[in-house]
mmCIF file of C-alpha atoms in Angstrom:
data_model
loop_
_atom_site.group_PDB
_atom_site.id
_atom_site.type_symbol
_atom_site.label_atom_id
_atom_site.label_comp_id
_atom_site.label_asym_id
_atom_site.label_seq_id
_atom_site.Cartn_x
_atom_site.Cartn_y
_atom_site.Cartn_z
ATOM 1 C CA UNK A 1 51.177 48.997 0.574
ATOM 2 C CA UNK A 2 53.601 51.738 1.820
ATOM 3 C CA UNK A 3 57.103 51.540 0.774
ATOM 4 C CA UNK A 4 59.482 53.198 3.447
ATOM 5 C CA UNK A 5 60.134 56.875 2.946
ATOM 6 C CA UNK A 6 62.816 57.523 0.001
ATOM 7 C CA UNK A 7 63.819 53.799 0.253
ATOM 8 C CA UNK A 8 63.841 51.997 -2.750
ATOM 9 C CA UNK A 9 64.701 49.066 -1.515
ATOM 10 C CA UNK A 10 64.463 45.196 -2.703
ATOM 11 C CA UNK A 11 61.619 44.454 -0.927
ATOM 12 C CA UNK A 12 59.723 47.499 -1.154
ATOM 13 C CA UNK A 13 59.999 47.148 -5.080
ATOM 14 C CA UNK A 14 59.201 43.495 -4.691
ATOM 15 C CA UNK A 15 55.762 44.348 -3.062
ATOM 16 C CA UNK A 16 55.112 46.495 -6.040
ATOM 17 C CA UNK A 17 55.826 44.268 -8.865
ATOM 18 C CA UNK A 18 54.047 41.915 -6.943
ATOM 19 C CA UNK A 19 50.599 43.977 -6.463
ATOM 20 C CA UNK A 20 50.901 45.171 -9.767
ATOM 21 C CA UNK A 21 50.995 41.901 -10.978
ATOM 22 C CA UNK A 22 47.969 40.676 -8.206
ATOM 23 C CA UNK A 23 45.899 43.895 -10.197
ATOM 24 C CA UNK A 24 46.718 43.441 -13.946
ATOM 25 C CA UNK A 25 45.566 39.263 -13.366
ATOM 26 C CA UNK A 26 42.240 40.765 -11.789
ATOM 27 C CA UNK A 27 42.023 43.203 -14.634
ATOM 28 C CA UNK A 28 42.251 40.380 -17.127
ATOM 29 C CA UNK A 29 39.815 37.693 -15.283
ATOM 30 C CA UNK A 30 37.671 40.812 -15.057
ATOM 31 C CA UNK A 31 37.476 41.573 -18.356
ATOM 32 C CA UNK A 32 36.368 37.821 -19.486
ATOM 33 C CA UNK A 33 32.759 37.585 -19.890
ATOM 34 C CA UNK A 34 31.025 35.547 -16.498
ATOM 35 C CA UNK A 35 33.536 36.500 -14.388
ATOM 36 C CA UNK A 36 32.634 37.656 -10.905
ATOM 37 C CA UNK A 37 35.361 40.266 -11.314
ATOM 38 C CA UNK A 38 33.378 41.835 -14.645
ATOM 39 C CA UNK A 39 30.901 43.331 -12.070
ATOM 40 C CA UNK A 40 34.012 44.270 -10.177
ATOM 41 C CA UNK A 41 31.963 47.730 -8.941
ATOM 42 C CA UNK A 42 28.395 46.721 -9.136
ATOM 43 C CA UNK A 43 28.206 47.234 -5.522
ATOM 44 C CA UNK A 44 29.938 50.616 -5.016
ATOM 45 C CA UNK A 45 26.615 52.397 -4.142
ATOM 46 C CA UNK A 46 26.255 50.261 -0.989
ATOM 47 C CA UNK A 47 29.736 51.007 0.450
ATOM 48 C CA UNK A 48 28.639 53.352 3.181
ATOM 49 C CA UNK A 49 26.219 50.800 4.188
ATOM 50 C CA UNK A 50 27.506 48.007 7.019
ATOM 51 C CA UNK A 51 25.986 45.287 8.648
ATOM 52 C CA UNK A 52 23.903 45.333 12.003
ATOM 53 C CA UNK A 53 27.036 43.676 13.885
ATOM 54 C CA UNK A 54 29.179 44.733 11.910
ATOM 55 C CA UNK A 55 30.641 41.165 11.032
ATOM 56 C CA UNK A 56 32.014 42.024 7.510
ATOM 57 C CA UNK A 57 33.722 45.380 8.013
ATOM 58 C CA UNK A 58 37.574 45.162 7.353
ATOM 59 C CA UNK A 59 39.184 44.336 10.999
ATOM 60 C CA UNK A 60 42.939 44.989 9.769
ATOM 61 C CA UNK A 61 44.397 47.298 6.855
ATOM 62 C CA UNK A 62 45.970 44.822 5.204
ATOM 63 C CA UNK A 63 44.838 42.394 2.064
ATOM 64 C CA UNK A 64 46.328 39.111 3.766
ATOM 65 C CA UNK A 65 44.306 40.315 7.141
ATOM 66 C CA UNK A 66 41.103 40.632 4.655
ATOM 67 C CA UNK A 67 42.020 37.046 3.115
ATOM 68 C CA UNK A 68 42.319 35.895 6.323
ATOM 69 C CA UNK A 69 38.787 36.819 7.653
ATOM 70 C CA UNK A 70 37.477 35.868 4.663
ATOM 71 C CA UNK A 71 39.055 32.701 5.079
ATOM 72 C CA UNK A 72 37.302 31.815 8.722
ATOM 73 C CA UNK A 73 34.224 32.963 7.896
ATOM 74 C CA UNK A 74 34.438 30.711 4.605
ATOM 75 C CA UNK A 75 35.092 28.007 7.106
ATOM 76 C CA UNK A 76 32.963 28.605 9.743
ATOM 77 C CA UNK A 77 30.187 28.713 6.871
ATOM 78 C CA UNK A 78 31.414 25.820 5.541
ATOM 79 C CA UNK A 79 31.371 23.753 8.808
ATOM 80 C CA UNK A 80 27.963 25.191 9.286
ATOM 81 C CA UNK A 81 26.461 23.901 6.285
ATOM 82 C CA UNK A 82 28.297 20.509 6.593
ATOM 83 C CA UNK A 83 26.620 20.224 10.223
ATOM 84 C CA UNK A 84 23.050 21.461 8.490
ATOM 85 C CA UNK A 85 23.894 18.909 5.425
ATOM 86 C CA UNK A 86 24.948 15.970 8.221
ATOM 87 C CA UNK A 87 21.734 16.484 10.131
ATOM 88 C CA UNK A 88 19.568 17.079 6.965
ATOM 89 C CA UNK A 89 21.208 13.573 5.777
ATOM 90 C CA UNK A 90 20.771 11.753 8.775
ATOM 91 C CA UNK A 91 16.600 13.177 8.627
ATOM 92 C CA UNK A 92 16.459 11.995 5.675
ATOM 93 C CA UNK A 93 18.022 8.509 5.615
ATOM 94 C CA UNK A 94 15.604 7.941 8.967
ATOM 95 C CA UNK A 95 12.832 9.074 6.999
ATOM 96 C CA UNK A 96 13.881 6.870 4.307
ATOM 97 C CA UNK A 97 14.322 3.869 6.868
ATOM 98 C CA UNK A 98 10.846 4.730 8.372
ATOM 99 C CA UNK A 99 9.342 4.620 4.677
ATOM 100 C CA UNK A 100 10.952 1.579 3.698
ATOM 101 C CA UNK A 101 9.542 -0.502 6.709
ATOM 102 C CA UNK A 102 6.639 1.095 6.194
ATOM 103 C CA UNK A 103 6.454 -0.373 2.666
ATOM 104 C CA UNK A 104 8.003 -3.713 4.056
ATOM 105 C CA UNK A 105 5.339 -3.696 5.582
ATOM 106 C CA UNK A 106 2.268 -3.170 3.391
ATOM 107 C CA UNK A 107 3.983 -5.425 0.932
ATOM 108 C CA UNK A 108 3.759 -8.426 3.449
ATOM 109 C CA UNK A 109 0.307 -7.530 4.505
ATOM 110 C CA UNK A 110 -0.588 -7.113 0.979
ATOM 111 C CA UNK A 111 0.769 -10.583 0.199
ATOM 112 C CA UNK A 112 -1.176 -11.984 3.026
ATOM 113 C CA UNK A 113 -4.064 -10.479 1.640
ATOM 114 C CA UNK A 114 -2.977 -12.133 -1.608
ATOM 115 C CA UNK A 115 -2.544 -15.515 -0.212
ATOM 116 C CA UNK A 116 -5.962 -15.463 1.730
ATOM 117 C CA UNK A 117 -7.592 -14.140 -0.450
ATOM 118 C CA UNK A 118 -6.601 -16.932 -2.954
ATOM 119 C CA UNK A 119 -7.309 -19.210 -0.361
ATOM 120 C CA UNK A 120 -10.931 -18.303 -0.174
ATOM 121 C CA UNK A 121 -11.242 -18.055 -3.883
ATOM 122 C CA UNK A 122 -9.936 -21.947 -3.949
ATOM 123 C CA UNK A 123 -12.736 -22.297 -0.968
ATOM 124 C CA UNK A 124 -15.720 -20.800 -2.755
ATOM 125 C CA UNK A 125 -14.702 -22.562 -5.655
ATOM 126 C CA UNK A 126 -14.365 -25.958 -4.102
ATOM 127 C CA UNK A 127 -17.936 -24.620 -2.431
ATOM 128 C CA UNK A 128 -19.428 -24.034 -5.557
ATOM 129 C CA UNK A 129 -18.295 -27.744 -6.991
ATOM 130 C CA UNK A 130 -20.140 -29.121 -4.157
ATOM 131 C CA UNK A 131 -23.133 -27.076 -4.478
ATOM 132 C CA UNK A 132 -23.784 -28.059 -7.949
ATOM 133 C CA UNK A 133 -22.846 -32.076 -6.943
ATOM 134 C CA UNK A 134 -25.859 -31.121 -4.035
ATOM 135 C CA UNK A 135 -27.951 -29.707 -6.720
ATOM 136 C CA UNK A 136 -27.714 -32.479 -9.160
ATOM 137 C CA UNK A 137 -28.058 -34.903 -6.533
ATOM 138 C CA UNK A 138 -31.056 -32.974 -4.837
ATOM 139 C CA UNK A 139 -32.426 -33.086 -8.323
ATOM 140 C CA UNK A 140 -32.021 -36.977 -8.735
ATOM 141 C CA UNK A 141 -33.368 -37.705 -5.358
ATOM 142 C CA UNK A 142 -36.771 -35.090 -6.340
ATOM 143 C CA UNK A 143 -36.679 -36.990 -9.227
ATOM 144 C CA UNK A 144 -36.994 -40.093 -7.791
ATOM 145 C CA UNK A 145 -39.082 -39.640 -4.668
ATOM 146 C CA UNK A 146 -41.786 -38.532 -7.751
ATOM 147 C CA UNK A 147 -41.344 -41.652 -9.307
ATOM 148 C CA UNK A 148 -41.853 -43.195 -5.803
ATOM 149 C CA UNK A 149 -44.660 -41.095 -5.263
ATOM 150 C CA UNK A 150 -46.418 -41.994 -8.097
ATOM 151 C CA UNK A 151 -45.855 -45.351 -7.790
ATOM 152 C CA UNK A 152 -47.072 -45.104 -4.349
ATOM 153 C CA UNK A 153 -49.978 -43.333 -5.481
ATOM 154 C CA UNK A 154 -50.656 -46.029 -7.512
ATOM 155 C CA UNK A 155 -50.638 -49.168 -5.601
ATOM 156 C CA UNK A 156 -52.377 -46.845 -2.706
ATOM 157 C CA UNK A 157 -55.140 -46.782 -4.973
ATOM 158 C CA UNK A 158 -55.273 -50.302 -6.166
ATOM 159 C CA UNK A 159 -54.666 -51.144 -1.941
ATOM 160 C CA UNK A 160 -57.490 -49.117 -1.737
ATOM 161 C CA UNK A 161 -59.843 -50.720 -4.372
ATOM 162 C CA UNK A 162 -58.775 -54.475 -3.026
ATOM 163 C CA UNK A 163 -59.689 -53.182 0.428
ATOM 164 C CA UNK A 164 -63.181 -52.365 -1.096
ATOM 165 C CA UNK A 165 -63.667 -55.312 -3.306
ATOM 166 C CA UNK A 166 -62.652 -57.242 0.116
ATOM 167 C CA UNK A 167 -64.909 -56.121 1.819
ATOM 168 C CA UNK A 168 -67.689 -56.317 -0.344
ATOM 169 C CA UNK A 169 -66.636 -59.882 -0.637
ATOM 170 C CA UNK A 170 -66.455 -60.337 3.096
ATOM 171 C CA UNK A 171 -69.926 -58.738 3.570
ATOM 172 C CA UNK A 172 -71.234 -61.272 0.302
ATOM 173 C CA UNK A 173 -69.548 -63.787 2.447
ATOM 174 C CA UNK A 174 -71.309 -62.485 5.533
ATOM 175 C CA UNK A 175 -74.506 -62.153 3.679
ATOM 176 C CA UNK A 176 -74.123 -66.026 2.694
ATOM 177 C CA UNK A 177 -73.435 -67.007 6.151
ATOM 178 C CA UNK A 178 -76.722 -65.713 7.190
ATOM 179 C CA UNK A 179 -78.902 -67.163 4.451
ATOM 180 C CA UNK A 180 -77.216 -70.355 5.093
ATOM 181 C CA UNK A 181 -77.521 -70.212 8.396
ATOM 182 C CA UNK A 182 -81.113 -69.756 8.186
ATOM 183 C CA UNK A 183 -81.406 -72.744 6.004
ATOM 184 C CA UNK A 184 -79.837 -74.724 7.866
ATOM 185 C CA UNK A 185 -81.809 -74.004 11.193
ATOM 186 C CA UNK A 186 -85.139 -74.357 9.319
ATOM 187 C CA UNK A 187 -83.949 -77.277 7.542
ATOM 188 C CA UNK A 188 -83.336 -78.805 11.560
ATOM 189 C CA UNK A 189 -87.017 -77.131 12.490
ATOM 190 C CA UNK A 190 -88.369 -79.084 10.102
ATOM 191 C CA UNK A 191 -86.846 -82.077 10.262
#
């Protein structure tokens, strides 16, 4: 800042206690210990070097001009990132959405799967119950067509030995027919 040329006037003076004052607060909040001011010339080295457009070279000579610039490009950064963090947001909360029915999803095929599946236990279950009723009863009718069987066997046989002792009687009978037969017709020959 340039104070007019011998003028020592209110304002000029003014600016002055006013920088001064601007300087000895960076001084201090350099001097405490994390401060971004403590590395205050950590960068001198690079001061001939700019960048390729040039975008952060001083545009006017004054500080409020270089607050100023600072200032819109803070803002223009900041909208940036708020569009980036909107769109980022709005990815994720359809990713989300997508994920969620996704889930909905499995969870209510999952409990149809459940259900059925406890449906077809209850099924094979019930099944089995009537298998073993079929079993036992199989059992009780094998059971009891052997009993038949036998018993079936048995008269059979005794059927059998009637029918034989039948007809032996029938062919005695026969065999008495015949002699009396003859006795009779040579009784009447001789008579």
């Amino acid at each position: 800042l340039k104070a007019s040329e011998g003028s020592s006037s209110f304002l000029a003076v003014s600016r002055r206690a006013a920088v001064a004052t601007v300087v000895d607060h960076a001084r201090k909040l350099g001097q405490e210990p994390g401060s971004l001011a403590a590395d205050e010339h950590i960068f001198d080295e690079y001061e001939d070097v700019s960048s390729k457009d040039k975008a952060y070279e001083k545009k006017s000579g004054s500080v409020v001009g270089l607050v100023e610039e600072i200032k819109v490009k803070f803002e223009t950064e900041r909208t940036s990132k708020m569009e980036t963090e909107k769109d980022d947001k709005k990815k994720f909360q359809d990713e989300e959405a997508a994920l969620e029915a996704a889930i909905k999803s499995e969870d209510e095929g999952l409990k149809t799967d459940q259900a059925s599946s406890a449906e077809k236990s209850q099924e094979k279950a019930t099944a089995a119950g009537q298998l073993e009723v079929a079993q036992k009863s199989m059992a009780q009718v094998k059971s009891e067509k052997a009993a038949v069987e036998a018993e079936c066997s048995e008269k059979q046989t005794k059927q059998q030995e009637l029918i034989t002792f039948r007809e032996g009687e029938l062919e005695a009978l026969e065999k008495a027919l015949t002699i009396i037969s003859e006795g009779v017709t040579e009784k009447a020959k001789r008579q």
